């Protein structure tokens, strides 16, 4: 069977690799002039690089770690020596150790009680959210009617100092403010940070030691998609943004700037905000179309 994969990020490359392993003929169409999507290295001289996209891995992220091993990319511990620094919205600067029970969160009497209370409750609530079907949680509708911001203000002191710490966490994790994410989505995200043997926790998302920032990739995380793309060879076509996907009884026609590909199946492996820009024939189901219109990318910049 011939399969077209739209998107050459990690998801698209993993999909393409899987389809080739079962004997399919695969073409990957990537809009940019490089693979990797939101993973990228930039040289800083002397043969060294910095990660300007996805950077870290930690406990329970076993699939990306297995992929790194398969592609020959090693891991090393993230630098985590010395104090952490937090600068509040009022300009107040604090230094504190990162090996306290609160992990990377500031050890400040103004916020410590609220942090401990909120994290404990959120972690317990997240245990009731099925990762594959979060909308089936018993309180899914109630939680989805609230933002993280509104829930925190009704379950903690809601002090300016505490909410500044919460913003620092959600800006880094979600690329959004607490008022912009639903409580259900946050609980799903916490649940998804676990695995079969370990329940997800909020702390795992923002901690370095024992958390999602625990390790980095030797040579930069970009080595992983680069090596996958190299193994796929000329199956990967760059600078080929897909404009239209037309489906008929005989298969699919995928129209890109550089070429048009006929195949039996098309797999779209790009973020919802980008998938929405493709012209589909027949049009997508109404609920799917509405979903893609309401799932923007997070707003993030790395310095």
mmCIF file with all atom_site columns, C-alpha atoms in Angstrom, residues 101-263:
data_model
loop_
_atom_site.group_PDB
_atom_site.id
_atom_site.type_symbol
_atom_site.label_atom_id
_atom_site.label_alt_id
_atom_site.label_comp_id
_atom_site.label_asym_id
_atom_site.label_entity_id
_atom_site.label_seq_id
_atom_site.pdbx_PDB_ins_code
_atom_site.Cartn_x
_atom_site.Cartn_y
_atom_site.Cartn_z
_atom_site.occupancy
_atom_site.B_iso_or_equiv
_atom_site.pdbx_formal_charge
_atom_site.auth_seq_id
_atom_site.auth_comp_id
_atom_site.auth_asym_id
_atom_site.auth_atom_id
_atom_site.pdbx_PDB_model_num
ATOM 1   C CA . UNK A 1 101 ? 10.014  18.983 48.502 1.00 0.00 ? 101 UNK A CA 1
ATOM 2   C CA . UNK A 1 102 ? 8.587   21.639 46.151 1.00 0.00 ? 102 UNK A CA 1
ATOM 3   C CA . UNK A 1 103 ? 11.195  20.925 43.455 1.00 0.00 ? 103 UNK A CA 1
ATOM 4   C CA . UNK A 1 104 ? 11.594  23.914 41.131 1.00 0.00 ? 104 UNK A CA 1
ATOM 5   C CA . UNK A 1 105 ? 8.838   25.923 42.838 1.00 0.00 ? 105 UNK A CA 1
ATOM 6   C CA . UNK A 1 106 ? 10.062  28.797 45.040 1.00 0.00 ? 106 UNK A CA 1
ATOM 7   C CA . UNK A 1 107 ? 10.389  28.005 48.734 1.00 0.00 ? 107 UNK A CA 1
ATOM 8   C CA . UNK A 1 108 ? 8.623   31.157 49.899 1.00 0.00 ? 108 UNK A CA 1
ATOM 9   C CA . UNK A 1 109 ? 6.331   31.371 52.948 1.00 0.00 ? 109 UNK A CA 1
ATOM 10  C CA . UNK A 1 110 ? 4.006   33.598 50.903 1.00 0.00 ? 110 UNK A CA 1
ATOM 11  C CA . UNK A 1 111 ? 3.245   30.800 48.435 1.00 0.00 ? 111 UNK A CA 1
ATOM 12  C CA . UNK A 1 112 ? 4.425   27.473 49.889 1.00 0.00 ? 112 UNK A CA 1
ATOM 13  C CA . UNK A 1 113 ? 1.104   26.504 51.498 1.00 0.00 ? 113 UNK A CA 1
ATOM 14  C CA . UNK A 1 114 ? -0.879  27.330 48.361 1.00 0.00 ? 114 UNK A CA 1
ATOM 15  C CA . UNK A 1 115 ? 1.533   25.412 46.132 1.00 0.00 ? 115 UNK A CA 1
ATOM 16  C CA . UNK A 1 116 ? 1.404   22.303 48.313 1.00 0.00 ? 116 UNK A CA 1
ATOM 17  C CA . UNK A 1 117 ? -2.397  22.452 48.562 1.00 0.00 ? 117 UNK A CA 1
ATOM 18  C CA . UNK A 1 118 ? -2.996  23.011 44.836 1.00 0.00 ? 118 UNK A CA 1
ATOM 19  C CA . UNK A 1 119 ? -0.540  20.370 43.649 1.00 0.00 ? 119 UNK A CA 1
ATOM 20  C CA . UNK A 1 120 ? -1.890  17.746 46.045 1.00 0.00 ? 120 UNK A CA 1
ATOM 21  C CA . UNK A 1 121 ? -5.495  18.321 44.929 1.00 0.00 ? 121 UNK A CA 1
ATOM 22  C CA . UNK A 1 122 ? -4.683  18.512 41.215 1.00 0.00 ? 122 UNK A CA 1
ATOM 23  C CA . UNK A 1 123 ? -2.649  15.302 41.343 1.00 0.00 ? 123 UNK A CA 1
ATOM 24  C CA . UNK A 1 124 ? -5.473  13.456 43.094 1.00 0.00 ? 124 UNK A CA 1
ATOM 25  C CA . UNK A 1 125 ? -8.094  14.750 40.646 1.00 0.00 ? 125 UNK A CA 1
ATOM 26  C CA . UNK A 1 126 ? -5.893  13.785 37.681 1.00 0.00 ? 126 UNK A CA 1
ATOM 27  C CA . UNK A 1 127 ? -5.906  10.149 38.818 1.00 0.00 ? 127 UNK A CA 1
ATOM 28  C CA . UNK A 1 128 ? -9.586  9.958  37.828 1.00 0.00 ? 128 UNK A CA 1
ATOM 29  C CA . UNK A 1 129 ? -8.997  11.198 34.254 1.00 0.00 ? 129 UNK A CA 1
ATOM 30  C CA . UNK A 1 130 ? -8.570  8.464  31.598 1.00 0.00 ? 130 UNK A CA 1
ATOM 31  C CA . UNK A 1 131 ? -5.701  9.589  29.358 1.00 0.00 ? 131 UNK A CA 1
ATOM 32  C CA . UNK A 1 132 ? -7.203  8.075  26.191 1.00 0.00 ? 132 UNK A CA 1
ATOM 33  C CA . UNK A 1 133 ? -10.697 9.461  26.905 1.00 0.00 ? 133 UNK A CA 1
ATOM 34  C CA . UNK A 1 134 ? -10.466 12.403 29.311 1.00 0.00 ? 134 UNK A CA 1
ATOM 35  C CA . UNK A 1 135 ? -14.003 13.491 28.436 1.00 0.00 ? 135 UNK A CA 1
ATOM 36  C CA . UNK A 1 136 ? -15.285 10.322 30.126 1.00 0.00 ? 136 UNK A CA 1
ATOM 37  C CA . UNK A 1 137 ? -14.030 11.369 33.568 1.00 0.00 ? 137 UNK A CA 1
ATOM 38  C CA . UNK A 1 138 ? -16.907 11.456 36.048 1.00 0.00 ? 138 UNK A CA 1
ATOM 39  C CA . UNK A 1 139 ? -16.586 15.230 36.523 1.00 0.00 ? 139 UNK A CA 1
ATOM 40  C CA . UNK A 1 140 ? -15.412 16.066 33.013 1.00 0.00 ? 140 UNK A CA 1
ATOM 41  C CA . UNK A 1 141 ? -18.163 18.567 32.221 1.00 0.00 ? 141 UNK A CA 1
ATOM 42  C CA . UNK A 1 142 ? -17.837 20.361 35.541 1.00 0.00 ? 142 UNK A CA 1
ATOM 43  C CA . UNK A 1 143 ? -14.054 20.625 35.165 1.00 0.00 ? 143 UNK A CA 1
ATOM 44  C CA . UNK A 1 144 ? -14.220 21.715 31.536 1.00 0.00 ? 144 UNK A CA 1
ATOM 45  C CA . UNK A 1 145 ? -16.510 24.620 32.471 1.00 0.00 ? 145 UNK A CA 1
ATOM 46  C CA . UNK A 1 146 ? -13.712 26.083 34.630 1.00 0.00 ? 146 UNK A CA 1
ATOM 47  C CA . UNK A 1 147 ? -10.304 27.478 33.824 1.00 0.00 ? 147 UNK A CA 1
ATOM 48  C CA . UNK A 1 148 ? -7.275  26.600 35.894 1.00 0.00 ? 148 UNK A CA 1
ATOM 49  C CA . UNK A 1 149 ? -7.281  30.226 37.058 1.00 0.00 ? 149 UNK A CA 1
ATOM 50  C CA . UNK A 1 150 ? -10.872 30.168 38.332 1.00 0.00 ? 150 UNK A CA 1
ATOM 51  C CA . UNK A 1 151 ? -10.377 26.827 40.098 1.00 0.00 ? 151 UNK A CA 1
ATOM 52  C CA . UNK A 1 152 ? -7.198  28.003 41.846 1.00 0.00 ? 152 UNK A CA 1
ATOM 53  C CA . UNK A 1 153 ? -8.797  31.241 43.013 1.00 0.00 ? 153 UNK A CA 1
ATOM 54  C CA . UNK A 1 154 ? -11.648 29.297 44.610 1.00 0.00 ? 154 UNK A CA 1
ATOM 55  C CA . UNK A 1 155 ? -9.446  26.620 46.215 1.00 0.00 ? 155 UNK A CA 1
ATOM 56  C CA . UNK A 1 156 ? -6.399  28.608 47.400 1.00 0.00 ? 156 UNK A CA 1
ATOM 57  C CA . UNK A 1 157 ? -5.715  32.078 48.726 1.00 0.00 ? 157 UNK A CA 1
ATOM 58  C CA . UNK A 1 158 ? -5.422  33.310 45.135 1.00 0.00 ? 158 UNK A CA 1
ATOM 59  C CA . UNK A 1 159 ? -2.756  35.782 46.245 1.00 0.00 ? 159 UNK A CA 1
ATOM 60  C CA . UNK A 1 160 ? -0.849  37.787 43.647 1.00 0.00 ? 160 UNK A CA 1
ATOM 61  C CA . UNK A 1 161 ? 2.387   36.088 44.673 1.00 0.00 ? 161 UNK A CA 1
ATOM 62  C CA . UNK A 1 162 ? 0.941   32.598 44.250 1.00 0.00 ? 162 UNK A CA 1
ATOM 63  C CA . UNK A 1 163 ? -0.752  33.354 40.939 1.00 0.00 ? 163 UNK A CA 1
ATOM 64  C CA . UNK A 1 164 ? 2.556   34.748 39.619 1.00 0.00 ? 164 UNK A CA 1
ATOM 65  C CA . UNK A 1 165 ? 4.197   31.395 40.362 1.00 0.00 ? 165 UNK A CA 1
ATOM 66  C CA . UNK A 1 166 ? 1.317   29.568 38.662 1.00 0.00 ? 166 UNK A CA 1
ATOM 67  C CA . UNK A 1 167 ? 1.690   31.788 35.590 1.00 0.00 ? 167 UNK A CA 1
ATOM 68  C CA . UNK A 1 168 ? 5.414   31.030 35.449 1.00 0.00 ? 168 UNK A CA 1
ATOM 69  C CA . UNK A 1 169 ? 4.590   27.304 35.383 1.00 0.00 ? 169 UNK A CA 1
ATOM 70  C CA . UNK A 1 170 ? 1.745   27.415 32.837 1.00 0.00 ? 170 UNK A CA 1
ATOM 71  C CA . UNK A 1 171 ? 3.604   29.789 30.513 1.00 0.00 ? 171 UNK A CA 1
ATOM 72  C CA . UNK A 1 172 ? 6.448   27.275 30.285 1.00 0.00 ? 172 UNK A CA 1
ATOM 73  C CA . UNK A 1 173 ? 4.313   24.119 30.167 1.00 0.00 ? 173 UNK A CA 1
ATOM 74  C CA . UNK A 1 174 ? 1.351   25.236 28.028 1.00 0.00 ? 174 UNK A CA 1
ATOM 75  C CA . UNK A 1 175 ? 2.482   28.475 26.408 1.00 0.00 ? 175 UNK A CA 1
ATOM 76  C CA . UNK A 1 176 ? -0.601  30.070 27.952 1.00 0.00 ? 176 UNK A CA 1
ATOM 77  C CA . UNK A 1 177 ? -1.854  31.831 31.069 1.00 0.00 ? 177 UNK A CA 1
ATOM 78  C CA . UNK A 1 178 ? -3.888  29.947 33.713 1.00 0.00 ? 178 UNK A CA 1
ATOM 79  C CA . UNK A 1 179 ? -7.025  31.783 32.522 1.00 0.00 ? 179 UNK A CA 1
ATOM 80  C CA . UNK A 1 180 ? -6.573  30.334 29.010 1.00 0.00 ? 180 UNK A CA 1
ATOM 81  C CA . UNK A 1 181 ? -6.618  26.591 29.786 1.00 0.00 ? 181 UNK A CA 1
ATOM 82  C CA . UNK A 1 182 ? -9.529  24.539 31.046 1.00 0.00 ? 182 UNK A CA 1
ATOM 83  C CA . UNK A 1 183 ? -9.189  22.661 34.312 1.00 0.00 ? 183 UNK A CA 1
ATOM 84  C CA . UNK A 1 184 ? -10.027 19.396 32.521 1.00 0.00 ? 184 UNK A CA 1
ATOM 85  C CA . UNK A 1 185 ? -7.204  19.934 30.036 1.00 0.00 ? 185 UNK A CA 1
ATOM 86  C CA . UNK A 1 186 ? -4.731  20.550 32.865 1.00 0.00 ? 186 UNK A CA 1
ATOM 87  C CA . UNK A 1 187 ? -5.858  17.380 34.644 1.00 0.00 ? 187 UNK A CA 1
ATOM 88  C CA . UNK A 1 188 ? -5.562  15.397 31.407 1.00 0.00 ? 188 UNK A CA 1
ATOM 89  C CA . UNK A 1 189 ? -2.065  16.801 30.900 1.00 0.00 ? 189 UNK A CA 1
ATOM 90  C CA . UNK A 1 190 ? -1.058  15.792 34.425 1.00 0.00 ? 190 UNK A CA 1
ATOM 91  C CA . UNK A 1 191 ? -2.494  12.303 33.920 1.00 0.00 ? 191 UNK A CA 1
ATOM 92  C CA . UNK A 1 192 ? -0.624  11.969 30.610 1.00 0.00 ? 192 UNK A CA 1
ATOM 93  C CA . UNK A 1 193 ? 2.698   12.587 32.360 1.00 0.00 ? 193 UNK A CA 1
ATOM 94  C CA . UNK A 1 194 ? 2.456   9.160  33.980 1.00 0.00 ? 194 UNK A CA 1
ATOM 95  C CA . UNK A 1 195 ? 2.830   5.652  32.604 1.00 0.00 ? 195 UNK A CA 1
ATOM 96  C CA . UNK A 1 196 ? 1.485   2.178  33.364 1.00 0.00 ? 196 UNK A CA 1
ATOM 97  C CA . UNK A 1 197 ? 3.353   2.018  36.660 1.00 0.00 ? 197 UNK A CA 1
ATOM 98  C CA . UNK A 1 198 ? 3.486   5.652  37.811 1.00 0.00 ? 198 UNK A CA 1
ATOM 99  C CA . UNK A 1 199 ? 0.555   8.082  38.044 1.00 0.00 ? 199 UNK A CA 1
ATOM 100 C CA . UNK A 1 200 ? 1.084   11.483 36.483 1.00 0.00 ? 200 UNK A CA 1
ATOM 101 C CA . UNK A 1 201 ? 1.922   14.432 38.704 1.00 0.00 ? 201 UNK A CA 1
ATOM 102 C CA . UNK A 1 202 ? 2.044   18.176 38.168 1.00 0.00 ? 202 UNK A CA 1
ATOM 103 C CA . UNK A 1 203 ? 5.542   18.228 39.666 1.00 0.00 ? 203 UNK A CA 1
ATOM 104 C CA . UNK A 1 204 ? 6.851   15.898 36.970 1.00 0.00 ? 204 UNK A CA 1
ATOM 105 C CA . UNK A 1 205 ? 6.060   18.547 34.367 1.00 0.00 ? 205 UNK A CA 1
ATOM 106 C CA . UNK A 1 206 ? 8.082   21.387 35.882 1.00 0.00 ? 206 UNK A CA 1
ATOM 107 C CA . UNK A 1 207 ? 10.816  19.714 37.955 1.00 0.00 ? 207 UNK A CA 1
ATOM 108 C CA . UNK A 1 208 ? 14.351  19.032 36.759 1.00 0.00 ? 208 UNK A CA 1
ATOM 109 C CA . UNK A 1 209 ? 15.483  16.228 39.097 1.00 0.00 ? 209 UNK A CA 1
ATOM 110 C CA . UNK A 1 210 ? 12.912  13.455 38.756 1.00 0.00 ? 210 UNK A CA 1
ATOM 111 C CA . UNK A 1 211 ? 10.932  15.553 36.265 1.00 0.00 ? 211 UNK A CA 1
ATOM 112 C CA . UNK A 1 212 ? 10.503  16.263 32.586 1.00 0.00 ? 212 UNK A CA 1
ATOM 113 C CA . UNK A 1 213 ? 13.669  18.387 32.435 1.00 0.00 ? 213 UNK A CA 1
ATOM 114 C CA . UNK A 1 214 ? 15.927  15.738 33.980 1.00 0.00 ? 214 UNK A CA 1
ATOM 115 C CA . UNK A 1 215 ? 18.002  14.796 30.911 1.00 0.00 ? 215 UNK A CA 1
ATOM 116 C CA . UNK A 1 216 ? 19.087  16.173 27.539 1.00 0.00 ? 216 UNK A CA 1
ATOM 117 C CA . UNK A 1 217 ? 20.172  14.650 24.229 1.00 0.00 ? 217 UNK A CA 1
ATOM 118 C CA . UNK A 1 218 ? 23.829  14.482 23.249 1.00 0.00 ? 218 UNK A CA 1
ATOM 119 C CA . UNK A 1 219 ? 24.387  16.655 20.201 1.00 0.00 ? 219 UNK A CA 1
ATOM 120 C CA . UNK A 1 220 ? 20.935  18.206 20.688 1.00 0.00 ? 220 UNK A CA 1
ATOM 121 C CA . UNK A 1 221 ? 17.453  16.695 20.408 1.00 0.00 ? 221 UNK A CA 1
ATOM 122 C CA . UNK A 1 222 ? 17.479  17.530 16.681 1.00 0.00 ? 222 UNK A CA 1
ATOM 123 C CA . UNK A 1 223 ? 19.797  14.559 16.144 1.00 0.00 ? 223 UNK A CA 1
ATOM 124 C CA . UNK A 1 224 ? 16.821  12.207 16.594 1.00 0.00 ? 224 UNK A CA 1
ATOM 125 C CA . UNK A 1 225 ? 14.678  13.447 13.658 1.00 0.00 ? 225 UNK A CA 1
ATOM 126 C CA . UNK A 1 226 ? 17.791  14.021 11.523 1.00 0.00 ? 226 UNK A CA 1
ATOM 127 C CA . UNK A 1 227 ? 18.833  10.404 11.868 1.00 0.00 ? 227 UNK A CA 1
ATOM 128 C CA . UNK A 1 228 ? 15.305  9.110  11.269 1.00 0.00 ? 228 UNK A CA 1
ATOM 129 C CA . UNK A 1 229 ? 15.063  11.219 8.115  1.00 0.00 ? 229 UNK A CA 1
ATOM 130 C CA . UNK A 1 230 ? 18.452  9.979  6.937  1.00 0.00 ? 230 UNK A CA 1
ATOM 131 C CA . UNK A 1 231 ? 17.252  6.377  7.330  1.00 0.00 ? 231 UNK A CA 1
ATOM 132 C CA . UNK A 1 232 ? 14.104  7.169  5.299  1.00 0.00 ? 232 UNK A CA 1
ATOM 133 C CA . UNK A 1 233 ? 16.247  8.720  2.564  1.00 0.00 ? 233 UNK A CA 1
ATOM 134 C CA . UNK A 1 234 ? 14.509  10.045 -0.535 1.00 0.00 ? 234 UNK A CA 1
ATOM 135 C CA . UNK A 1 235 ? 11.105  9.095  0.874  1.00 0.00 ? 235 UNK A CA 1
ATOM 136 C CA . UNK A 1 236 ? 11.237  12.513 2.586  1.00 0.00 ? 236 UNK A CA 1
ATOM 137 C CA . UNK A 1 237 ? 10.442  15.482 0.344  1.00 0.00 ? 237 UNK A CA 1
ATOM 138 C CA . UNK A 1 238 ? 11.224  18.940 1.773  1.00 0.00 ? 238 UNK A CA 1
ATOM 139 C CA . UNK A 1 239 ? 9.825   22.354 0.805  1.00 0.00 ? 239 UNK A CA 1
ATOM 140 C CA . UNK A 1 240 ? 6.575   20.660 -0.182 1.00 0.00 ? 240 UNK A CA 1
ATOM 141 C CA . UNK A 1 241 ? 3.704   22.311 1.734  1.00 0.00 ? 241 UNK A CA 1
ATOM 142 C CA . UNK A 1 242 ? 0.489   20.358 1.242  1.00 0.00 ? 242 UNK A CA 1
ATOM 143 C CA . UNK A 1 243 ? -2.394  22.499 0.016  1.00 0.00 ? 243 UNK A CA 1
ATOM 144 C CA . UNK A 1 244 ? -5.150  19.949 -0.626 1.00 0.00 ? 244 UNK A CA 1
ATOM 145 C CA . UNK A 1 245 ? -6.143  16.345 0.095  1.00 0.00 ? 245 UNK A CA 1
ATOM 146 C CA . UNK A 1 246 ? -8.813  14.855 -2.148 1.00 0.00 ? 246 UNK A CA 1
ATOM 147 C CA . UNK A 1 247 ? -10.314 11.502 -1.250 1.00 0.00 ? 247 UNK A CA 1
ATOM 148 C CA . UNK A 1 248 ? -12.277 9.224  -3.554 1.00 0.00 ? 248 UNK A CA 1
ATOM 149 C CA . UNK A 1 249 ? -13.233 5.582  -3.790 1.00 0.00 ? 249 UNK A CA 1
ATOM 150 C CA . UNK A 1 250 ? -9.884  4.878  -5.425 1.00 0.00 ? 250 UNK A CA 1
ATOM 151 C CA . UNK A 1 251 ? -7.710  6.479  -2.753 1.00 0.00 ? 251 UNK A CA 1
ATOM 152 C CA . UNK A 1 252 ? -6.330  9.953  -2.079 1.00 0.00 ? 252 UNK A CA 1
ATOM 153 C CA . UNK A 1 253 ? -4.678  12.703 -4.082 1.00 0.00 ? 253 UNK A CA 1
ATOM 154 C CA . UNK A 1 254 ? -2.336  14.895 -2.060 1.00 0.00 ? 254 UNK A CA 1
ATOM 155 C CA . UNK A 1 255 ? -1.496  18.201 -3.712 1.00 0.00 ? 255 UNK A CA 1
ATOM 156 C CA . UNK A 1 256 ? 1.678   19.980 -2.608 1.00 0.00 ? 256 UNK A CA 1
ATOM 157 C CA . UNK A 1 257 ? 3.558   22.924 -4.086 1.00 0.00 ? 257 UNK A CA 1
ATOM 158 C CA . UNK A 1 258 ? 6.303   20.714 -5.420 1.00 0.00 ? 258 UNK A CA 1
ATOM 159 C CA . UNK A 1 259 ? 4.326   17.684 -6.548 1.00 0.00 ? 259 UNK A CA 1
ATOM 160 C CA . UNK A 1 260 ? 1.048   15.753 -6.497 1.00 0.00 ? 260 UNK A CA 1
ATOM 161 C CA . UNK A 1 261 ? 1.002   12.244 -5.038 1.00 0.00 ? 261 UNK A CA 1
ATOM 162 C CA . UNK A 1 262 ? -1.578  9.494  -5.576 1.00 0.00 ? 262 UNK A CA 1
ATOM 163 C CA . UNK A 1 263 ? -1.887  6.957  -2.771 1.00 0.00 ? 263 UNK A CA 1
#
